CSV table of C-alpha atoms and ligand atoms in Angstrom, one decimal:
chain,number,residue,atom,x,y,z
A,1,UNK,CA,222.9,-77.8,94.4
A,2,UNK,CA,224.0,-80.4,92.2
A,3,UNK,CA,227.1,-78.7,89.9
A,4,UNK,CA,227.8,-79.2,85.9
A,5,UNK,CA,231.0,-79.1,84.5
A,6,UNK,CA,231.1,-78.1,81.2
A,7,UNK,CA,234.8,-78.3,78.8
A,8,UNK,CA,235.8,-77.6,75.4
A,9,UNK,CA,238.2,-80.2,73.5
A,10,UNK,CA,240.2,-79.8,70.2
A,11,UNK,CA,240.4,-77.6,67.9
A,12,UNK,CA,238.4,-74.4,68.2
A,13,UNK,CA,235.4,-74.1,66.4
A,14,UNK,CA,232.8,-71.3,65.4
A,15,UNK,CA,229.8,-71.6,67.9
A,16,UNK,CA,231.0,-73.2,70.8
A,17,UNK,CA,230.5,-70.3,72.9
A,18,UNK,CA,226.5,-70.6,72.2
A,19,UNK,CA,226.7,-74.2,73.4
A,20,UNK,CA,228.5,-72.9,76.6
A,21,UNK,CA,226.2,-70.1,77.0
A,22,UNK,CA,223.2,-72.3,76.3
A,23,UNK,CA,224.5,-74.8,79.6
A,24,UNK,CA,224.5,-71.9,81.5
A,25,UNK,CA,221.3,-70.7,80.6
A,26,UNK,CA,219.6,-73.8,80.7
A,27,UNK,CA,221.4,-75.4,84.1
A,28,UNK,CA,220.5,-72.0,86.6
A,29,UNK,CA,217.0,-72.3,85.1
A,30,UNK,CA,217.0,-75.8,86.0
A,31,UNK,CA,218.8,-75.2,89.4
A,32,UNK,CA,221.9,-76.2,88.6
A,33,UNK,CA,225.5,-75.2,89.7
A,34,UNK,CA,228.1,-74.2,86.7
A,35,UNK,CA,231.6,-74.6,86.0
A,36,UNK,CA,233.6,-74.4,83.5
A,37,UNK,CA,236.7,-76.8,82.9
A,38,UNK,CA,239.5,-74.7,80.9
A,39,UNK,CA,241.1,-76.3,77.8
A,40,UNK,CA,239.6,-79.5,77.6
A,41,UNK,CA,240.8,-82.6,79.3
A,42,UNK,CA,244.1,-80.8,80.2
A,43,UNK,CA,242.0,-78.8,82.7
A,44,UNK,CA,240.7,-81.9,84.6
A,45,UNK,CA,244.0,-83.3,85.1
A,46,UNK,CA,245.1,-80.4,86.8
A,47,UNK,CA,241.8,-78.9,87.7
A,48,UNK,CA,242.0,-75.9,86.2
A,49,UNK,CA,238.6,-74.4,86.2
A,50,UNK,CA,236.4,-71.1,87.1
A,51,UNK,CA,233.0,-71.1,87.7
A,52,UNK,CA,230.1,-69.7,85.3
A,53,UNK,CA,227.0,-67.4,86.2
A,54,UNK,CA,225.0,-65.5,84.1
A,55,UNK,CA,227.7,-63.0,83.9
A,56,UNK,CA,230.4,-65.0,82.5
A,57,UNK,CA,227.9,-65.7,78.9
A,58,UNK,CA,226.8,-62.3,78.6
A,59,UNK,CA,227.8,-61.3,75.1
A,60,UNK,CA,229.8,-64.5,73.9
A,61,UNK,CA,227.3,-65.8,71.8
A,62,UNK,CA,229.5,-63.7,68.4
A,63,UNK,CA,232.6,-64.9,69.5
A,64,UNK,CA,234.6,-67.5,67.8
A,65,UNK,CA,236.7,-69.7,69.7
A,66,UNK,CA,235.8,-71.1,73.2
A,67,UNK,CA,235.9,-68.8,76.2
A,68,UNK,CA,237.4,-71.9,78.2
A,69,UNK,CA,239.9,-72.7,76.0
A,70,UNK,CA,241.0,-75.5,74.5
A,71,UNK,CA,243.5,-78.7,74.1
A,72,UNK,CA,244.3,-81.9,72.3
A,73,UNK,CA,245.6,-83.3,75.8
A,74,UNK,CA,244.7,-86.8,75.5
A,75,UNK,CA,244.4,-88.5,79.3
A,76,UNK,CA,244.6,-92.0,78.2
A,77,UNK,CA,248.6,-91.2,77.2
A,78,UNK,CA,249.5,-91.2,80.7
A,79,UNK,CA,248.2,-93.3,83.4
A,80,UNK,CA,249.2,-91.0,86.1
A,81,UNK,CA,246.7,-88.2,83.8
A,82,UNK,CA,243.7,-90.7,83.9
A,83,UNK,CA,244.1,-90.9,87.9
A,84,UNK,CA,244.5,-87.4,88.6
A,85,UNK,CA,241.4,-86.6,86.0
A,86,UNK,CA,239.2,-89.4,87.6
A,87,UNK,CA,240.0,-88.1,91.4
A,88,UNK,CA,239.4,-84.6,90.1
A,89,UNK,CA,236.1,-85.5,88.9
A,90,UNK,CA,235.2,-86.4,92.8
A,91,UNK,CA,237.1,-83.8,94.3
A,92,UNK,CA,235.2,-81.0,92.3
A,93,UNK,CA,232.4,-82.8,93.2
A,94,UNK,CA,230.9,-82.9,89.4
A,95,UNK,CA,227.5,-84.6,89.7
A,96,UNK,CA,227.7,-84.5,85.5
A,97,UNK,CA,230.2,-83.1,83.0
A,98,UNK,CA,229.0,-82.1,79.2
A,99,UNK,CA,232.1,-83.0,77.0
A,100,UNK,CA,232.2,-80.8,73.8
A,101,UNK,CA,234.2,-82.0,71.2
A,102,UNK,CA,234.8,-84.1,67.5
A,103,UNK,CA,236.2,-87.5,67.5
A,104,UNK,CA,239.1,-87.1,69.6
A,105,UNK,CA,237.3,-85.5,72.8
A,106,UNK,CA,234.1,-87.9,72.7
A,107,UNK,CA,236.5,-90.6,72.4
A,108,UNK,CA,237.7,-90.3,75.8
A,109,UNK,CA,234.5,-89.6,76.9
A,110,UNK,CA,233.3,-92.8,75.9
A,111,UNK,CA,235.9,-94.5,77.4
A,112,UNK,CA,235.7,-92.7,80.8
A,113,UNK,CA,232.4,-93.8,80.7
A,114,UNK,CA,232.9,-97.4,80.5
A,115,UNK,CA,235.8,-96.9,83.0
A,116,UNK,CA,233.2,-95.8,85.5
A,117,UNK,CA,232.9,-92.0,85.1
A,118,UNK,CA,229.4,-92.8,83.6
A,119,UNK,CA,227.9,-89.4,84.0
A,120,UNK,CA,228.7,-87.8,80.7
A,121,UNK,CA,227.1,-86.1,77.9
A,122,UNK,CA,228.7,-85.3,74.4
A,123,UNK,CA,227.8,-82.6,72.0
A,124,UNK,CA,229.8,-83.2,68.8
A,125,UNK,CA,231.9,-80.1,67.4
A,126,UNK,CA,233.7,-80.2,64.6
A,127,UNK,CA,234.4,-78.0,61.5
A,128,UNK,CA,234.9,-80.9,59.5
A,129,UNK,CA,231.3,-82.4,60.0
A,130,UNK,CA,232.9,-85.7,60.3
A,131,UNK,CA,231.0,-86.8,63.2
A,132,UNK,CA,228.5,-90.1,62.6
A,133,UNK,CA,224.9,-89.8,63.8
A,134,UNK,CA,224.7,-86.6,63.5
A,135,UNK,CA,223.3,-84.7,60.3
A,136,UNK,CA,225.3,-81.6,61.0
A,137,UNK,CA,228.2,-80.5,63.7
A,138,UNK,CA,228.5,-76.9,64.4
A,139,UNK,CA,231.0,-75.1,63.0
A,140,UNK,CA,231.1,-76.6,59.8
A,141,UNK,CA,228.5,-74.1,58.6
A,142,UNK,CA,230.7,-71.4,59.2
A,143,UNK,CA,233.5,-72.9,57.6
A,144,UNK,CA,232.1,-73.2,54.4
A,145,UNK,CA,230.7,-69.7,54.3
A,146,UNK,CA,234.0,-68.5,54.7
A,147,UNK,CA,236.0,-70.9,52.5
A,148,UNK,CA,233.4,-70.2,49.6
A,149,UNK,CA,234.1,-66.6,49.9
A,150,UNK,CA,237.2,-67.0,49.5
A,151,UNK,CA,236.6,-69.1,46.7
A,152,UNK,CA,234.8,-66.0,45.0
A,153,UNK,CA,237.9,-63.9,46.2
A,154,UNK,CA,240.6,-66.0,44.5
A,155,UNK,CA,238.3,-66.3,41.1
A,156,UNK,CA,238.7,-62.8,40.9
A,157,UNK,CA,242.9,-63.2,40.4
A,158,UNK,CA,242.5,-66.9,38.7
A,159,UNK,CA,240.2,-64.9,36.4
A,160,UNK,CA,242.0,-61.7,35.5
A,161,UNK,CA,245.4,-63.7,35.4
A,162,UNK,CA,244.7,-66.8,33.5
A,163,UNK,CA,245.9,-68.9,36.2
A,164,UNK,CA,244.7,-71.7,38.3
A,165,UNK,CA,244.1,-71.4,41.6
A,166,UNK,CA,244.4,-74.2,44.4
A,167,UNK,CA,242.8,-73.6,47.2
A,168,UNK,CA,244.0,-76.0,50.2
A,169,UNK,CA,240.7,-76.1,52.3
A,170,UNK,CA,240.5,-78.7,56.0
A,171,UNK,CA,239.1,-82.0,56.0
A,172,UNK,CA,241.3,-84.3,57.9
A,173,UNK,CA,239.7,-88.0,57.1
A,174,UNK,CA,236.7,-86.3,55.0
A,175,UNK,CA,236.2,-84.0,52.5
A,176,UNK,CA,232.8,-82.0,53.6
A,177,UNK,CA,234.1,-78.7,54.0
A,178,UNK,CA,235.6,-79.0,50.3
A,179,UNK,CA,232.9,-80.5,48.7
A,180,UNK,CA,230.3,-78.4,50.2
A,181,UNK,CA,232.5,-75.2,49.6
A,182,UNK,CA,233.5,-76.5,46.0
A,183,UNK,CA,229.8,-76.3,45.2
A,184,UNK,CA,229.1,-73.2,46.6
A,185,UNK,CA,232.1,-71.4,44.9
A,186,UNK,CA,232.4,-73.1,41.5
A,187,UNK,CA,235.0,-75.0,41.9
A,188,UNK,CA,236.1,-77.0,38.4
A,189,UNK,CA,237.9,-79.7,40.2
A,190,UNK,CA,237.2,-81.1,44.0
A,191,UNK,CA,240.0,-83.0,45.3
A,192,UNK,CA,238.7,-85.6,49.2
A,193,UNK,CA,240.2,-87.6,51.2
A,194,UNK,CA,237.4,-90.5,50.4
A,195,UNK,CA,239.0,-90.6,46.4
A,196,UNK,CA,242.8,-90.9,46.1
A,197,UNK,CA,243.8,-88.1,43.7
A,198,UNK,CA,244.9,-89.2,40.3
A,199,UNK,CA,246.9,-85.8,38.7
A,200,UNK,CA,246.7,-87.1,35.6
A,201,UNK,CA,242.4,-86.5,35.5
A,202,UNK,CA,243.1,-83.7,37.2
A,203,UNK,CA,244.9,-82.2,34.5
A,204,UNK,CA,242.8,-83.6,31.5
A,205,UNK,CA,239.4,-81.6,33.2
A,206,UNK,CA,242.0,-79.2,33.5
A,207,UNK,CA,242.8,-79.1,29.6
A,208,UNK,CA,239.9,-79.7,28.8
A,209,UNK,CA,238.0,-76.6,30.2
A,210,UNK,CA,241.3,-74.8,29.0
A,211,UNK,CA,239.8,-75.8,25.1
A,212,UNK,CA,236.7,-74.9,25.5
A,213,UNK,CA,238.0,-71.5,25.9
A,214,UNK,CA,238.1,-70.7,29.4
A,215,UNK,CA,241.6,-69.6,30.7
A,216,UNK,CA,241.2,-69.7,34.5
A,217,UNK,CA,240.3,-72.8,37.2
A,218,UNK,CA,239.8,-73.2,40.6
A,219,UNK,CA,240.5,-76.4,41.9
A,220,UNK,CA,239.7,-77.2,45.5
A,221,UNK,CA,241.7,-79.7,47.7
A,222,UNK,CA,240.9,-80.9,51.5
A,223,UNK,CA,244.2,-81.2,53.4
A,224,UNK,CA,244.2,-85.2,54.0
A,225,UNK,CA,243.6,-85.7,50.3
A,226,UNK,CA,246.2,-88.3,49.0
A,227,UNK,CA,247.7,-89.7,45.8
A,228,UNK,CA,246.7,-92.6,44.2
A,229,UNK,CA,249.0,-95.7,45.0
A,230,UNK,CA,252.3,-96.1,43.7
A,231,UNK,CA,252.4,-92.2,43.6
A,232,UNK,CA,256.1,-90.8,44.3
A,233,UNK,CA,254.6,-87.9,46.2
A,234,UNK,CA,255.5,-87.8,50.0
A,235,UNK,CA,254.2,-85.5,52.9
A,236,UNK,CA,255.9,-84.3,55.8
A,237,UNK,CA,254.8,-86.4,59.1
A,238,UNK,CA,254.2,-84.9,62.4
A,239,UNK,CA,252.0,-86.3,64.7
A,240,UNK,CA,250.1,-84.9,67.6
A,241,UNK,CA,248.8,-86.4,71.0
A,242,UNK,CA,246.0,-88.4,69.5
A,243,UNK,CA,248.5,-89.9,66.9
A,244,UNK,CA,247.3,-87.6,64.2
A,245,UNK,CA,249.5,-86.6,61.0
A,246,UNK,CA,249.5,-82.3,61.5
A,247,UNK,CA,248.6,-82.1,57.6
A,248,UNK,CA,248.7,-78.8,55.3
A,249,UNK,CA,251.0,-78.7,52.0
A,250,UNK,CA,248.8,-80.6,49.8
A,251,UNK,CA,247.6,-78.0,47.5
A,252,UNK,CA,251.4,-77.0,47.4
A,253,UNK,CA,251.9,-80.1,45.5
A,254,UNK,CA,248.6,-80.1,43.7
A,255,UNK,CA,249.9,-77.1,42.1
A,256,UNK,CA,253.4,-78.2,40.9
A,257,UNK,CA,252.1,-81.1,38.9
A,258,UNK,CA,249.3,-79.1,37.5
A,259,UNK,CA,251.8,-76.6,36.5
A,260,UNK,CA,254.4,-79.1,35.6
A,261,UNK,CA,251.9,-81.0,33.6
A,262,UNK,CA,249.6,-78.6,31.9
A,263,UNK,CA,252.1,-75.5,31.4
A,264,UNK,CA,249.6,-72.8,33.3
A,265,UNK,CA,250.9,-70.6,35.5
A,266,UNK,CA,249.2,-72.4,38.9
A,267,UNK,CA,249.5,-70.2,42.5
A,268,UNK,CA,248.8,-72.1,45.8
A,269,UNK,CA,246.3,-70.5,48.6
A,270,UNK,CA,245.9,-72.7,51.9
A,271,UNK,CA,242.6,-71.0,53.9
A,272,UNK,CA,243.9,-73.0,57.0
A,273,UNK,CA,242.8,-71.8,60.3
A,274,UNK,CA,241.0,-68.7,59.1
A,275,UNK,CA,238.2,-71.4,58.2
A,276,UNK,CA,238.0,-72.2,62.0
A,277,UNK,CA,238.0,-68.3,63.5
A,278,UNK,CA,235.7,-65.8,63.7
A,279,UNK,CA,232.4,-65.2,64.5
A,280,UNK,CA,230.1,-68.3,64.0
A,281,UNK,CA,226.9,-67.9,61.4
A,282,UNK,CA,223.4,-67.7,62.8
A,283,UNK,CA,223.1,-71.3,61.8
A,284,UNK,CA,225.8,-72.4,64.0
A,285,UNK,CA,224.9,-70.3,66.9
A,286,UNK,CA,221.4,-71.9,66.6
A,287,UNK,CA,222.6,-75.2,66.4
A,288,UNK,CA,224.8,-74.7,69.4
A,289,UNK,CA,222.6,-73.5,71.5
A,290,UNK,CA,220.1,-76.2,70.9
A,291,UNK,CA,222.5,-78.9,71.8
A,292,UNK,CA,223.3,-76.6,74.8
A,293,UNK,CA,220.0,-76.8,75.8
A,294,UNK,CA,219.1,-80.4,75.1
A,295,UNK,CA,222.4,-81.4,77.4
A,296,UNK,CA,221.6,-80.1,79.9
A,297,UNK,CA,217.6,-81.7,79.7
A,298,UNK,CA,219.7,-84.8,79.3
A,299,UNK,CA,221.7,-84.3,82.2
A,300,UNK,CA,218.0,-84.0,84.2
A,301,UNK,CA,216.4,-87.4,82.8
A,302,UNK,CA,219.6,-89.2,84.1
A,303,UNK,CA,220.4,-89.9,80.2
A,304,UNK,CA,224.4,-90.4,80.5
A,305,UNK,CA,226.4,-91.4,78.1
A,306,UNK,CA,224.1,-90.1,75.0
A,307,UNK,CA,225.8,-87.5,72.7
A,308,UNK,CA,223.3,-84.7,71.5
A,309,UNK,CA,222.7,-85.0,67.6
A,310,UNK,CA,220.8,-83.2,64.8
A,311,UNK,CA,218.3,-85.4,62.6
A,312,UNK,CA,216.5,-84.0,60.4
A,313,UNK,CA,215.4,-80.7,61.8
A,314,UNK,CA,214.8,-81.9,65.2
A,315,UNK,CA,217.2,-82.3,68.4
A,316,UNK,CA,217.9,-85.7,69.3
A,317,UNK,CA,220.6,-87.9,71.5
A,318,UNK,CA,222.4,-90.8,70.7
A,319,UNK,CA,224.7,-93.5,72.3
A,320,UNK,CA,227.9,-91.7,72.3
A,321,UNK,CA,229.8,-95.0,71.3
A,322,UNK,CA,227.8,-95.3,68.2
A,323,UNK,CA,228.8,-91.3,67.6
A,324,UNK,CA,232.5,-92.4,67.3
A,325,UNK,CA,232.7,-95.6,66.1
A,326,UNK,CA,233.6,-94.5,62.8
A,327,UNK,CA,233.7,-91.0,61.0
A,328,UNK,CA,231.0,-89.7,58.5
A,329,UNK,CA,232.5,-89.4,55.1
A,330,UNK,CA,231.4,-87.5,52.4
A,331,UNK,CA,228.1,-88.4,50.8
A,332,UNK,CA,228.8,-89.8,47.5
A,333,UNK,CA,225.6,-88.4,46.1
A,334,UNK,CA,226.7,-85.0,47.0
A,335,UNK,CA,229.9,-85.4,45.6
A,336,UNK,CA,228.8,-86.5,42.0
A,337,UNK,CA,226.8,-83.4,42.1
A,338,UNK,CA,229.8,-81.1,42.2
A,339,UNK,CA,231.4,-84.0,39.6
A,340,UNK,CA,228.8,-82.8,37.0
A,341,UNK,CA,230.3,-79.2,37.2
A,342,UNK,CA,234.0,-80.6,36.9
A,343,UNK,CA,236.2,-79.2,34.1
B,401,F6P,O1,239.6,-80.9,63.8
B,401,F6P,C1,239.4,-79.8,62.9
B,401,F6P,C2,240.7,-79.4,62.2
B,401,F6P,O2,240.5,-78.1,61.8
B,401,F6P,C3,241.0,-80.3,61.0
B,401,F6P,O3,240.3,-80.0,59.9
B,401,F6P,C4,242.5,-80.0,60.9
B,401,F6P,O4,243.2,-81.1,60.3
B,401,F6P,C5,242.9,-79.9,62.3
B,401,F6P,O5,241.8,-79.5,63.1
B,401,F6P,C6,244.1,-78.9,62.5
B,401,F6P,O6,244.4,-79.0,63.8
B,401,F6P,P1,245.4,-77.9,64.5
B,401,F6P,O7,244.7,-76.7,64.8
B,401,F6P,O8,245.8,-78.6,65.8
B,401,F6P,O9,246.6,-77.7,63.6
């Protein structure tokens, strides 16, 4: 019997237990042996796994989070790492492995590949939908459910306070999950990584809803926004394994110069991780378990080193070098959609 691993990489995300259930599904119908490598790369350094039958995926397909856990262990910091992960991969006697993961994760999949470990698949994750060739990750659908209720939530106080209300929403390199939220919820201003922040418009859409008579706002801002050049503004810098700032205080800042600037009373509410938990919308658990499925039929036509991919409405894979290349930034025509509803 030929045996699959399957791991999870990076941050959690709503739906990847469908996708895990799905390879389980879909491989013992196909004949194949399970297992499932715990917290990403991590586990296939130190081969840390536990092997999946039906059992295992009975009732995870609600669940948030990943029921292998997860990790931002990079193996290409450490060459001792890569070895022990490369003789791992022949000592569990893995005929295939399906990677799940966003940039970070299918990054080193696509290098294992070219370093010889050729028999990979991807299937991008990512609350952030920042993932190219693909219309849609899973997880982001999820995210912006719950970050436009709470949008709705904080209108409520913004509203019956006169305040403003910043709401710090994630988007590391790209602004989807605010964009796509901001439309959903009303925002009046939508602050992305892709456009450098200038306060000063910010506060003149700001005023200028303020004299038409309204006495509330909403603006939305994705973590990894930035000020325009020559700003004064600094953020704290931490990095993680794969060299990446740990963000969050943005909309802290937002809100001082807002308040500073236009003298209303501004509060600060950061949705951080609540946007990645809980229990993933029938959308995502659909889309997951399509990519589950189509993994594994692309593990059985030999088709290594493709990373599964939504176009359109349909299922389709694509070279899993192309998929993280570069990220997917936010569609321009989407965004000057939500720009029509500004101030
Ligand atoms: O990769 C998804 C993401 O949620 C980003 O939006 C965010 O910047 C990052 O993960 C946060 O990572 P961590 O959970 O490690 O703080």
């Amino acid at each position: 019997m030929q045996r699959i691993g399957i791991l999870t990489g990076g941050g959690d995300c709503p739906g990847l237990n469908s996708v895990i259930r799905a390879v389980v599904r879909k491989g013992y119908n196909e004949g194949y042996e399970i297992i499932g490598i715990k917290n990403g790369w991590k586990g296939l350094i130190e081969a840390d796994f536990t092997k999946l039958d039906l059992t295992s995926v009975s009732g995870i397909l609600p669940k948030g989070g990943t029921i292998l856990g997860t990790s931002r262990t990079n193996p290409y910091k450490k060459e001792t790492d890569l070895e022990k992960l490369k003789q791992n991969f022949k000592n569990l006697e893995l005929y295939a492995l399906v990677a799940v993961g966003g940039e970070d994760t299918l990054g080193v999949a696509a290098r294992l590949i070219k370093d010889g470990i050729t028999n990979i698949v991807g299937v991008p994750k990512t609350i952030d939908n920042d993932l190219s060739c693909t219309d849609y990750t899973f997880g982001f659908d999820t995210a912006i459910n719950i970050a436009t209720e709470c949008i709705d939530r904080l209108h409520t106080t913004a509203e019956s306070h006169h305040r403003i209300i910043v709401v710090e929403v994630m988007g590391r390199h790209a602004g989807w999950i605010a964009t796509s939220a901001g439309i959903a919820g009303g925002a009046d201003v939508i602050l992305i990584p892709e456009i450098p922040i200038d306060i000063d418009e910010v506060c003149n859409l700001i005023k200028k809803r303020h004299n038409r008579g309204k006495t509330f706002s909403i603006i939305v801002v994705a973590e990894g926004a930035k000020f325009k050049e020559g700003s004064l503004i600094t953020q704290e810098e931490k990095l993680d394994e794969f060299g990446h700032v740990r963000l969050g205080g943005i909309g802290d800042i937002v809100a001082k110069e807002v308040e500073k600037r236009t003298g209303f009373e501004t509060r600060v509410s950061v949705l951080g991780h609540i946007q990645r938990g809980g229990s993933p919308t029938a959308f995502d658990r659909i889309l997951g378990t399509r990519f589950g499925i189509k993994a594994v039929e692309l593990i059985k036509q030999k088709k290594f080193g493709r990373m599964v991919a939504l176009s359109g409405n349909k299922i389709i894979d694509v070279d899993i070098n192309e998929a993280t290349k570069e990220l997917k930034t936010v569609d321009m025509e989407l965004y000057n959609i939500a720009k029509e509803f500004f101030g």
